[in-house]
PDB file of N, CA and C in Angstrom:
ATOM      1  N   MET Z   1      -2.151   8.933  -3.759  1.00 44.00           N
ATOM      2  CA  MET Z   1      -1.789   7.549  -3.607  1.00 44.00           C
ATOM      3  C   MET Z   1      -2.066   6.861  -4.942  1.00 44.00           C
ATOM      4  N   ALA Z   2      -1.109   6.131  -5.426  1.00 47.00           N
ATOM      5  CA  ALA Z   2      -1.293   5.451  -6.700  1.00 47.00           C
ATOM      6  C   ALA Z   2      -2.013   4.134  -6.482  1.00 47.00           C
ATOM      7  N   ASP Z   3      -3.035   3.887  -7.233  1.00 46.00           N
ATOM      8  CA  ASP Z   3      -3.786   2.641  -7.125  1.00 46.00           C
ATOM      9  C   ASP Z   3      -3.453   1.746  -8.305  1.00 46.00           C
ATOM     10  N   ARG Z   4      -3.371   0.462  -8.050  1.00 48.00           N
ATOM     11  CA  ARG Z   4      -3.159  -0.509  -9.119  1.00 48.00           C
ATOM     12  C   ARG Z   4      -4.452  -1.253  -9.350  1.00 48.00           C
ATOM     13  N   ASN Z   5      -4.569  -1.854 -10.517  1.00 45.00           N
ATOM     14  CA  ASN Z   5      -5.742  -2.641 -10.855  1.00 45.00           C
ATOM     15  C   ASN Z   5      -5.802  -3.855  -9.932  1.00 45.00           C
ATOM     16  N   ALA Z   6      -6.860  -3.942  -9.128  1.00 46.00           N
ATOM     17  CA  ALA Z   6      -6.974  -5.002  -8.127  1.00 46.00           C
ATOM     18  C   ALA Z   6      -7.060  -6.389  -8.749  1.00 46.00           C
ATOM     19  N   SER Z   7      -7.443  -6.499 -10.021  1.00 55.00           N
ATOM     20  CA  SER Z   7      -7.558  -7.806 -10.650  1.00 55.00           C
ATOM     21  C   SER Z   7      -6.198  -8.344 -11.090  1.00 55.00           C
ATOM     22  N   ALA Z   8      -5.177  -7.511 -11.116  1.00 86.00           N
ATOM     23  CA  ALA Z   8      -3.842  -7.927 -11.534  1.00 86.00           C
ATOM     24  C   ALA Z   8      -3.008  -8.242 -10.294  1.00 86.00           C
ATOM     25  N   LEU Z   9      -3.191  -9.446  -9.735  1.00 92.00           N
ATOM     26  CA  LEU Z   9      -2.458  -9.837  -8.541  1.00 92.00           C
ATOM     27  C   LEU Z   9      -1.005 -10.107  -8.884  1.00 92.00           C
ATOM     28  N   LEU Z  10      -0.113  -9.566  -8.080  1.00 93.00           N
ATOM     29  CA  LEU Z  10       1.317  -9.700  -8.339  1.00 93.00           C
ATOM     30  C   LEU Z  10       1.865 -10.990  -7.731  1.00 93.00           C
ATOM     31  N   SER Z  11       2.748 -11.633  -8.468  1.00 93.00           N
ATOM     32  CA  SER Z  11       3.448 -12.812  -7.948  1.00 93.00           C
ATOM     33  C   SER Z  11       4.491 -12.339  -6.930  1.00 93.00           C
ATOM     34  N   THR Z  12       5.074 -13.275  -6.202  1.00 93.00           N
ATOM     35  CA  THR Z  12       6.091 -12.923  -5.209  1.00 93.00           C
ATOM     36  C   THR Z  12       7.239 -12.169  -5.850  1.00 93.00           C
ATOM     37  N   GLU Z  13       7.730 -12.656  -6.975  1.00 95.00           N
ATOM     38  CA  GLU Z  13       8.869 -12.020  -7.636  1.00 95.00           C
ATOM     39  C   GLU Z  13       8.539 -10.602  -8.095  1.00 95.00           C
ATOM     40  N   ASP Z  14       7.358 -10.436  -8.687  1.00 96.00           N
ATOM     41  CA  ASP Z  14       6.951  -9.109  -9.157  1.00 96.00           C
ATOM     42  C   ASP Z  14       6.730  -8.154  -7.990  1.00 96.00           C
ATOM     43  N   LEU Z  15       6.187  -8.681  -6.898  1.00 97.00           N
ATOM     44  CA  LEU Z  15       5.938  -7.859  -5.719  1.00 97.00           C
ATOM     45  C   LEU Z  15       7.251  -7.414  -5.086  1.00 97.00           C
ATOM     46  N   VAL Z  16       8.218  -8.320  -4.988  1.00 97.00           N
ATOM     47  CA  VAL Z  16       9.540  -7.969  -4.446  1.00 97.00           C
ATOM     48  C   VAL Z  16      10.149  -6.845  -5.284  1.00 97.00           C
ATOM     49  N   ALA Z  17      10.103  -6.991  -6.596  1.00 97.00           N
ATOM     50  CA  ALA Z  17      10.669  -5.972  -7.479  1.00 97.00           C
ATOM     51  C   ALA Z  17       9.960  -4.634  -7.331  1.00 97.00           C
ATOM     52  N   ALA Z  18       8.633  -4.658  -7.235  1.00 97.00           N
ATOM     53  CA  ALA Z  18       7.859  -3.418  -7.110  1.00 97.00           C
ATOM     54  C   ALA Z  18       8.136  -2.725  -5.779  1.00 97.00           C
ATOM     55  N   VAL Z  19       8.211  -3.486  -4.696  1.00 97.00           N
ATOM     56  CA  VAL Z  19       8.472  -2.902  -3.376  1.00 97.00           C
ATOM     57  C   VAL Z  19       9.880  -2.320  -3.325  1.00 97.00           C
ATOM     58  N   LYS Z  20      10.863  -3.060  -3.856  1.00 97.00           N
ATOM     59  CA  LYS Z  20      12.249  -2.564  -3.887  1.00 97.00           C
ATOM     60  C   LYS Z  20      12.345  -1.272  -4.694  1.00 97.00           C
ATOM     61  N   ALA Z  21      11.716  -1.245  -5.857  1.00 97.00           N
ATOM     62  CA  ALA Z  21      11.773  -0.063  -6.724  1.00 97.00           C
ATOM     63  C   ALA Z  21      11.123   1.137  -6.039  1.00 97.00           C
ATOM     64  N   PHE Z  22       9.985   0.927  -5.396  1.00 97.00           N
ATOM     65  CA  PHE Z  22       9.292   2.021  -4.720  1.00 97.00           C
ATOM     66  C   PHE Z  22      10.133   2.548  -3.565  1.00 97.00           C
ATOM     67  N   ALA Z  23      10.670   1.644  -2.748  1.00 96.00           N
ATOM     68  CA  ALA Z  23      11.485   2.061  -1.609  1.00 96.00           C
ATOM     69  C   ALA Z  23      12.720   2.827  -2.067  1.00 96.00           C
ATOM     70  N   SER Z  24      13.332   2.370  -3.125  1.00 96.00           N
ATOM     71  CA  SER Z  24      14.511   3.033  -3.665  1.00 96.00           C
ATOM     72  C   SER Z  24      14.186   4.436  -4.179  1.00 96.00           C
ATOM     73  N   ALA Z  25      13.057   4.563  -4.837  1.00 96.00           N
ATOM     74  CA  ALA Z  25      12.672   5.852  -5.422  1.00 96.00           C
ATOM     75  C   ALA Z  25      12.181   6.856  -4.382  1.00 96.00           C
ATOM     76  N   HIS Z  26      11.823   6.388  -3.186  1.00 95.00           N
ATOM     77  CA  HIS Z  26      11.222   7.271  -2.188  1.00 95.00           C
ATOM     78  C   HIS Z  26      11.998   7.322  -0.879  1.00 95.00           C
ATOM     79  N   GLY Z  27      13.293   6.997  -0.932  1.00 94.00           N
ATOM     80  CA  GLY Z  27      14.150   7.143   0.243  1.00 94.00           C
ATOM     81  C   GLY Z  27      13.866   6.180   1.372  1.00 94.00           C
ATOM     82  N   GLY Z  28      13.451   4.985   1.035  1.00 95.00           N
ATOM     83  CA  GLY Z  28      13.096   3.989   2.040  1.00 95.00           C
ATOM     84  C   GLY Z  28      11.591   3.875   2.139  1.00 95.00           C
ATOM     85  N   ALA Z  29      11.123   2.851   2.862  1.00 95.00           N
ATOM     86  CA  ALA Z  29       9.683   2.646   2.934  1.00 95.00           C
ATOM     87  C   ALA Z  29       9.319   1.762   4.106  1.00 95.00           C
ATOM     88  N   LYS Z  30       8.038   1.801   4.454  1.00 92.00           N
ATOM     89  CA  LYS Z  30       7.407   0.877   5.390  1.00 92.00           C
ATOM     90  C   LYS Z  30       6.192   0.318   4.678  1.00 92.00           C
ATOM     91  N   ALA Z  31       5.710  -0.813   5.155  1.00 94.00           N
ATOM     92  CA  ALA Z  31       4.547  -1.423   4.516  1.00 94.00           C
ATOM     93  C   ALA Z  31       3.532  -1.866   5.554  1.00 94.00           C
ATOM     94  N   ALA Z  32       2.293  -1.922   5.127  1.00 91.00           N
ATOM     95  CA  ALA Z  32       1.211  -2.505   5.915  1.00 91.00           C
ATOM     96  C   ALA Z  32       0.494  -3.478   4.980  1.00 91.00           C
ATOM     97  N   VAL Z  33       0.018  -4.587   5.518  1.00 91.00           N
ATOM     98  CA  VAL Z  33      -0.664  -5.591   4.711  1.00 91.00           C
ATOM     99  C   VAL Z  33      -2.112  -5.676   5.173  1.00 91.00           C
ATOM    100  N   GLU Z  34      -3.014  -5.555   4.216  1.00 89.00           N
ATOM    101  CA  GLU Z  34      -4.444  -5.648   4.501  1.00 89.00           C
ATOM    102  C   GLU Z  34      -4.989  -6.925   3.870  1.00 89.00           C
ATOM    103  N   TYR Z  35      -5.730  -7.689   4.644  1.00 87.00           N
ATOM    104  CA  TYR Z  35      -6.361  -8.918   4.163  1.00 87.00           C
ATOM    105  C   TYR Z  35      -7.613  -8.551   3.377  1.00 87.00           C
ATOM    106  N   LEU Z  36      -7.759  -9.089   2.179  1.00 87.00           N
ATOM    107  CA  LEU Z  36      -8.910  -8.797   1.329  1.00 87.00           C
ATOM    108  C   LEU Z  36      -9.844  -9.991   1.174  1.00 87.00           C
ATOM    109  N   GLY Z  37      -9.747 -10.958   2.058  1.00 86.00           N
ATOM    110  CA  GLY Z  37     -10.587 -12.139   1.967  1.00 86.00           C
ATOM    111  C   GLY Z  37     -10.164 -13.028   0.814  1.00 86.00           C
ATOM    112  N   LYS Z  38     -11.142 -13.564   0.086  1.00 87.00           N
ATOM    113  CA  LYS Z  38     -10.850 -14.463  -1.036  1.00 87.00           C
ATOM    114  C   LYS Z  38     -10.066 -13.775  -2.145  1.00 87.00           C
ATOM    115  N   ARG Z  39     -10.125 -12.457  -2.202  1.00 88.00           N
ATOM    116  CA  ARG Z  39      -9.410 -11.716  -3.248  1.00 88.00           C
ATOM    117  C   ARG Z  39      -7.915 -11.668  -3.015  1.00 88.00           C
ATOM    118  N   GLY Z  40      -7.438 -11.967  -1.815  1.00 91.00           N
ATOM    119  CA  GLY Z  40      -6.008 -11.954  -1.540  1.00 91.00           C
ATOM    120  C   GLY Z  40      -5.630 -10.936  -0.484  1.00 91.00           C
ATOM    121  N   ALA Z  41      -4.588 -10.169  -0.760  1.00 92.00           N
ATOM    122  CA  ALA Z  41      -4.088  -9.173   0.188  1.00 92.00           C
ATOM    123  C   ALA Z  41      -3.611  -7.945  -0.570  1.00 92.00           C
ATOM    124  N   LEU Z  42      -3.542  -6.847   0.151  1.00 92.00           N
ATOM    125  CA  LEU Z  42      -3.099  -5.591  -0.439  1.00 92.00           C
ATOM    126  C   LEU Z  42      -1.937  -5.082   0.394  1.00 92.00           C
ATOM    127  N   VAL Z  43      -0.812  -4.820  -0.273  1.00 94.00           N
ATOM    128  CA  VAL Z  43       0.355  -4.258   0.399  1.00 94.00           C
ATOM    129  C   VAL Z  43       0.314  -2.757   0.152  1.00 94.00           C
ATOM    130  N   ILE Z  44       0.245  -1.980   1.224  1.00 93.00           N
ATOM    131  CA  ILE Z  44       0.296  -0.530   1.101  1.00 93.00           C
ATOM    132  C   ILE Z  44       1.694  -0.120   1.520  1.00 93.00           C
ATOM    133  N   VAL Z  45       2.470   0.363   0.558  1.00 95.00           N
ATOM    134  CA  VAL Z  45       3.852   0.745   0.807  1.00 95.00           C
ATOM    135  C   VAL Z  45       3.908   2.263   0.894  1.00 95.00           C
ATOM    136  N   THR Z  46       4.479   2.766   1.992  1.00 93.00           N
ATOM    137  CA  THR Z  46       4.582   4.197   2.217  1.00 93.00           C
ATOM    138  C   THR Z  46       6.044   4.595   2.235  1.00 93.00           C
ATOM    139  N   GLY Z  47       6.410   5.499   1.339  1.00 93.00           N
ATOM    140  CA  GLY Z  47       7.786   5.969   1.256  1.00 93.00           C
ATOM    141  C   GLY Z  47       8.101   6.977   2.338  1.00 93.00           C
ATOM    142  N   SER Z  48       9.391   7.183   2.595  1.00 91.00           N
ATOM    143  CA  SER Z  48       9.820   8.148   3.599  1.00 91.00           C
ATOM    144  C   SER Z  48       9.412   9.564   3.242  1.00 91.00           C
ATOM    145  N   ASP Z  49       9.131   9.807   1.962  1.00 91.00           N
ATOM    146  CA  ASP Z  49       8.735  11.138   1.508  1.00 91.00           C
ATOM    147  C   ASP Z  49       7.221  11.355   1.562  1.00 91.00           C
ATOM    148  N   GLY Z  50       6.462  10.359   2.033  1.00 87.00           N
ATOM    149  CA  GLY Z  50       5.021  10.503   2.168  1.00 87.00           C
ATOM    150  C   GLY Z  50       4.205   9.941   1.023  1.00 87.00           C
ATOM    151  N   GLU Z  51       4.840   9.567  -0.067  1.00 92.00           N
ATOM    152  CA  GLU Z  51       4.129   8.949  -1.181  1.00 92.00           C
ATOM    153  C   GLU Z  51       3.769   7.516  -0.803  1.00 92.00           C
ATOM    154  N   ALA Z  52       2.692   7.014  -1.386  1.00 92.00           N
ATOM    155  CA  ALA Z  52       2.262   5.651  -1.083  1.00 92.00           C
ATOM    156  C   ALA Z  52       1.738   4.975  -2.338  1.00 92.00           C
ATOM    157  N   THR Z  53       1.775   3.659  -2.337  1.00 93.00           N
ATOM    158  CA  THR Z  53       1.219   2.874  -3.438  1.00 93.00           C
ATOM    159  C   THR Z  53       0.563   1.628  -2.864  1.00 93.00           C
ATOM    160  N   GLN Z  54      -0.365   1.074  -3.617  1.00 94.00           N
ATOM    161  CA  GLN Z  54      -1.059  -0.148  -3.225  1.00 94.00           C
ATOM    162  C   GLN Z  54      -0.709  -1.241  -4.219  1.00 94.00           C
ATOM    163  N   LEU Z  55      -0.293  -2.384  -3.714  1.00 96.00           N
ATOM    164  CA  LEU Z  55       0.130  -3.503  -4.550  1.00 96.00           C
ATOM    165  C   LEU Z  55      -0.662  -4.752  -4.169  1.00 96.00           C
ATOM    166  N   PRO Z  56      -1.557  -5.231  -5.039  1.00 95.00           N
ATOM    167  CA  PRO Z  56      -2.364  -6.417  -4.728  1.00 95.00           C
ATOM    168  C   PRO Z  56      -1.582  -7.705  -4.967  1.00 95.00           C
ATOM    169  N   THR Z  57      -1.837  -8.693  -4.118  1.00 95.00           N
ATOM    170  CA  THR Z  57      -1.201  -9.998  -4.282  1.00 95.00           C
ATOM    171  C   THR Z  57      -2.157 -11.093  -3.792  1.00 95.00           C
ATOM    172  N   THR Z  58      -1.712 -12.323  -3.865  1.00 94.00           N
ATOM    173  CA  THR Z  58      -2.600 -13.458  -3.625  1.00 94.00           C
ATOM    174  C   THR Z  58      -2.890 -13.764  -2.167  1.00 94.00           C
ATOM    175  N   SER Z  59      -1.959 -13.444  -1.250  1.00 93.00           N
ATOM    176  CA  SER Z  59      -2.175 -13.782   0.159  1.00 93.00           C
ATOM    177  C   SER Z  59      -1.321 -12.918   1.082  1.00 93.00           C
ATOM    178  N   ILE Z  60      -1.671 -12.952   2.358  1.00 91.00           N
ATOM    179  CA  ILE Z  60      -0.890 -12.225   3.364  1.00 91.00           C
ATOM    180  C   ILE Z  60       0.512 -12.810   3.456  1.00 91.00           C
ATOM    181  N   GLU Z  61       0.618 -14.126   3.356  1.00 93.00           N
ATOM    182  CA  GLU Z  61       1.927 -14.778   3.447  1.00 93.00           C
ATOM    183  C   GLU Z  61       2.850 -14.318   2.324  1.00 93.00           C
ATOM    184  N   VAL Z  62       2.310 -14.264   1.104  1.00 95.00           N
ATOM    185  CA  VAL Z  62       3.101 -13.789  -0.046  1.00 95.00           C
ATOM    186  C   VAL Z  62       3.515 -12.342   0.183  1.00 95.00           C
ATOM    187  N   ALA Z  63       2.596 -11.521   0.670  1.00 95.00           N
ATOM    188  CA  ALA Z  63       2.877 -10.104   0.904  1.00 95.00           C
ATOM    189  C   ALA Z  63       3.997  -9.922   1.921  1.00 95.00           C
ATOM    190  N   ARG Z  64       3.890 -10.612   3.054  1.00 94.00           N
ATOM    191  CA  ARG Z  64       4.916 -10.478   4.096  1.00 94.00           C
ATOM    192  C   ARG Z  64       6.269 -11.017   3.633  1.00 94.00           C
ATOM    193  N   ASP Z  65       6.256 -12.144   2.930  1.00 96.00           N
ATOM    194  CA  ASP Z  65       7.490 -12.727   2.413  1.00 96.00           C
ATOM    195  C   ASP Z  65       8.163 -11.781   1.415  1.00 96.00           C
ATOM    196  N   ALA Z  66       7.386 -11.212   0.515  1.00 96.00           N
ATOM    197  CA  ALA Z  66       7.944 -10.309  -0.503  1.00 96.00           C
ATOM    198  C   ALA Z  66       8.530  -9.056   0.140  1.00 96.00           C
ATOM    199  N   CYS Z  67       7.841  -8.507   1.131  1.00 96.00           N
ATOM    200  CA  CYS Z  67       8.367  -7.316   1.812  1.00 96.00           C
ATOM    201  C   CYS Z  67       9.672  -7.655   2.531  1.00 96.00           C
ATOM    202  N   GLY Z  68       9.730  -8.837   3.149  1.00 95.00           N
ATOM    203  CA  GLY Z  68      10.962  -9.277   3.804  1.00 95.00           C
ATOM    204  C   GLY Z  68      12.111  -9.402   2.820  1.00 95.00           C
ATOM    205  N   GLN Z  69      11.837 -10.002   1.662  1.00 96.00           N
ATOM    206  CA  GLN Z  69      12.872 -10.143   0.631  1.00 96.00           C
ATOM    207  C   GLN Z  69      13.310  -8.788   0.095  1.00 96.00           C
ATOM    208  N   ALA Z  70      12.400  -7.821   0.071  1.00 96.00           N
ATOM    209  CA  ALA Z  70      12.712  -6.482  -0.433  1.00 96.00           C
ATOM    210  C   ALA Z  70      13.390  -5.612   0.623  1.00 96.00           C
ATOM    211  N   GLY Z  71      13.438  -6.093   1.874  1.00 96.00           N
ATOM    212  CA  GLY Z  71      14.081  -5.332   2.937  1.00 96.00           C
ATOM    213  C   GLY Z  71      13.220  -4.199   3.481  1.00 96.00           C
ATOM    214  N   VAL Z  72      11.899  -4.343   3.365  1.00 95.00           N
ATOM    215  CA  VAL Z  72      10.966  -3.321   3.850  1.00 95.00           C
ATOM    216  C   VAL Z  72      10.212  -3.890   5.052  1.00 95.00           C
ATOM    217  N   ALA Z  73      10.238  -3.156   6.151  1.00 92.00           N
ATOM    218  CA  ALA Z  73       9.554  -3.592   7.367  1.00 92.00           C
ATOM    219  C   ALA Z  73       8.046  -3.542   7.178  1.00 92.00           C
ATOM    220  N   VAL Z  74       7.366  -4.558   7.714  1.00 91.00           N
ATOM    221  CA  VAL Z  74       5.904  -4.606   7.662  1.00 91.00           C
ATOM    222  C   VAL Z  74       5.368  -4.281   9.048  1.00 91.00           C
ATOM    223  N   ASP Z  75       4.576  -3.214   9.123  1.00 83.00           N
ATOM    224  CA  ASP Z  75       3.923  -2.863  10.384  1.00 83.00           C
ATOM    225  C   ASP Z  75       2.713  -3.762  10.575  1.00 83.00           C
ATOM    226  N   ASN Z  76       2.374  -4.042  11.812  1.00 74.00           N
ATOM    227  CA  ASN Z  76       1.245  -4.917  12.105  1.00 74.00           C
ATOM    228  C   ASN Z  76      -0.097  -4.211  12.053  1.00 74.00           C
ATOM    229  N   GLY Z  77      -0.094  -2.937  11.890  1.00 61.00           N
ATOM    230  CA  GLY Z  77      -1.351  -2.194  11.829  1.00 61.00           C
ATOM    231  C   GLY Z  77      -1.086  -0.758  11.453  1.00 61.00           C
ATOM    232  N   TRP Z  78      -2.141   0.009  11.440  1.00 56.00           N
ATOM    233  CA  TRP Z  78      -2.033   1.422  11.079  1.00 56.00           C
ATOM    234  C   TRP Z  78      -1.850   2.247  12.339  1.00 56.00           C
ATOM    235  N   ASP Z  79      -0.611   2.345  12.815  1.00 54.00           N
ATOM    236  CA  ASP Z  79      -0.359   3.185  13.975  1.00 54.00           C
ATOM    237  C   ASP Z  79      -0.239   4.649  13.529  1.00 54.00           C
ATOM    238  N   ASN Z  80      -0.190   5.543  14.473  1.00 55.00           N
ATOM    239  CA  ASN Z  80      -0.151   6.976  14.156  1.00 55.00           C
ATOM    240  C   ASN Z  80       1.071   7.347  13.328  1.00 55.00           C
ATOM    241  N   GLU Z  81       2.216   6.737  13.623  1.00 57.00           N
ATOM    242  CA  GLU Z  81       3.442   7.064  12.896  1.00 57.00           C
ATOM    243  C   GLU Z  81       3.317   6.712  11.418  1.00 57.00           C
ATOM    244  N   LEU Z  82       2.793   5.527  11.114  1.00 57.00           N
ATOM    245  CA  LEU Z  82       2.642   5.111   9.725  1.00 57.00           C
ATOM    246  C   LEU Z  82       1.584   5.961   9.017  1.00 57.00           C
ATOM    247  N   THR Z  83       0.482   6.223   9.691  1.00 59.00           N
ATOM    248  CA  THR Z  83      -0.585   7.024   9.100  1.00 59.00           C
ATOM    249  C   THR Z  83      -0.101   8.441   8.820  1.00 59.00           C
ATOM    250  N   ASP Z  84       0.718   9.006   9.697  1.00 62.00           N
ATOM    251  CA  ASP Z  84       1.224  10.361   9.516  1.00 62.00           C
ATOM    252  C   ASP Z  84       2.170  10.483   8.331  1.00 62.00           C
ATOM    253  N   LEU Z  85       2.777   9.380   7.902  1.00 60.00           N
ATOM    254  CA  LEU Z  85       3.696   9.419   6.762  1.00 60.00           C
ATOM    255  C   LEU Z  85       2.981   9.676   5.438  1.00 60.00           C
ATOM    256  N   ILE Z  86       1.744   9.228   5.346  1.00 62.00           N
ATOM    257  CA  ILE Z  86       1.023   9.306   4.066  1.00 62.00           C
ATOM    258  C   ILE Z  86       0.479  10.710   3.856  1.00 62.00           C
ATOM    259  N   ARG Z  87       0.773  11.254   2.676  1.00 62.00           N
ATOM    260  CA  ARG Z  87       0.221  12.544   2.274  1.00 62.00           C
ATOM    261  C   ARG Z  87      -0.825  12.284   1.211  1.00 62.00           C
ATOM    262  N   PRO Z  88      -2.105  12.355   1.552  1.00 64.00           N
ATOM    263  CA  PRO Z  88      -3.148  12.113   0.553  1.00 64.00           C
ATOM    264  C   PRO Z  88      -3.088  13.149  -0.565  1.00 64.00           C
ATOM    265  N   SER Z  89      -3.347  12.715  -1.770  1.00 67.00           N
ATOM    266  CA  SER Z  89      -3.355  13.625  -2.912  1.00 67.00           C
ATOM    267  C   SER Z  89      -4.624  14.468  -2.896  1.00 67.00           C
ATOM    268  N   ASN Z  90      -4.608  15.560  -3.620  1.00 69.00           N
ATOM    269  CA  ASN Z  90      -5.795  16.398  -3.727  1.00 69.00           C
ATOM    270  C   ASN Z  90      -6.960  15.626  -4.336  1.00 69.00           C
ATOM    271  N   ASP Z  91      -6.662  14.735  -5.281  1.00 70.00           N
ATOM    272  CA  ASP Z  91      -7.716  13.924  -5.899  1.00 70.00           C
ATOM    273  C   ASP Z  91      -8.410  13.050  -4.863  1.00 70.00           C
ATOM    274  N   LEU Z  92      -7.640  12.498  -3.927  1.00 62.00           N
ATOM    275  CA  LEU Z  92      -8.228  11.667  -2.888  1.00 62.00           C
ATOM    276  C   LEU Z  92      -9.138  12.496  -1.991  1.00 62.00           C
ATOM    277  N   TRP Z  93      -8.679  13.679  -1.603  1.00 62.00           N
ATOM    278  CA  TRP Z  93      -9.519  14.541  -0.767  1.00 62.00           C
ATOM    279  C   TRP Z  93     -10.819  14.892  -1.484  1.00 62.00           C
ATOM    280  N   ARG Z  94     -10.720  15.209  -2.784  1.00 69.00           N
ATOM    281  CA  ARG Z  94     -11.926  15.548  -3.549  1.00 69.00           C
ATOM    282  C   ARG Z  94     -12.876  14.362  -3.620  1.00 69.00           C
ATOM    283  N   SER Z  95     -12.338  13.168  -3.873  1.00 68.00           N
ATOM    284  CA  SER Z  95     -13.206  11.986  -3.983  1.00 68.00           C
ATOM    285  C   SER Z  95     -13.859  11.656  -2.647  1.00 68.00           C
ATOM    286  N   ARG Z  96     -13.128  11.822  -1.554  1.00 63.00           N
ATOM    287  CA  ARG Z  96     -13.684  11.567  -0.232  1.00 63.00           C
ATOM    288  C   ARG Z  96     -14.761  12.608   0.106  1.00 63.00           C
ATOM    289  N   GLY Z  97     -14.543  13.825  -0.303  1.00 64.00           N
ATOM    290  CA  GLY Z  97     -15.519  14.886  -0.044  1.00 64.00           C
ATOM    291  C   GLY Z  97     -16.835  14.611  -0.746  1.00 64.00           C
ATOM    292  N   ARG Z  98     -16.763  14.124  -1.980  1.00 58.00           N
ATOM    293  CA  ARG Z  98     -17.985  13.801  -2.729  1.00 58.00           C
ATOM    294  C   ARG Z  98     -18.705  12.636  -2.092  1.00 58.00           C
ATOM    295  N   SER Z  99     -17.974  11.615  -1.675  1.00 52.00           N
ATOM    296  CA  SER Z  99     -18.640  10.431  -1.120  1.00 52.00           C
ATOM    297  C   SER Z  99     -19.224  10.728   0.256  1.00 52.00           C
ATOM    298  N   MET Z 100     -18.651  11.656   0.986  1.00 51.00           N
ATOM    299  CA  MET Z 100     -19.164  11.994   2.315  1.00 51.00           C
ATOM    300  C   MET Z 100     -20.373  12.911   2.238  1.00 51.00           C
ATOM    301  N   SER Z 101     -20.529  13.632   1.125  1.00 49.00           N
ATOM    302  CA  SER Z 101     -21.630  14.591   1.033  1.00 49.00           C
ATOM    303  C   SER Z 101     -22.910  13.963   0.491  1.00 49.00           C
ATOM    304  N   ARG Z 102     -22.849  12.715   0.086  1.00 48.00           N
ATOM    305  CA  ARG Z 102     -24.020  12.036  -0.505  1.00 48.00           C
ATOM    306  C   ARG Z 102     -24.958  11.537   0.532  1.00 48.00           C
TER     307      ARG Z 102
END
């Protein structure tokens, strides 16, 4: 899963462009929006091929609006179907293994 710098919050226009580009490159996409409190929101976009990316923005409203403009459906939560689409990278498994063994 590709991570973006959380301090670089995307504007609506930049978020729309990023979501459209990701969906186009990965055969379509779905999104989930996570509330990050005062820090804003995180859009997790999952492609039809199992790749995923995280895109930080200023609010849930901006995230949902941008996904709508990009033509990507926003799921209301992490259901089994959405979770099954994501293929974690080997790096993620290794990092999770280290943090769980401490």
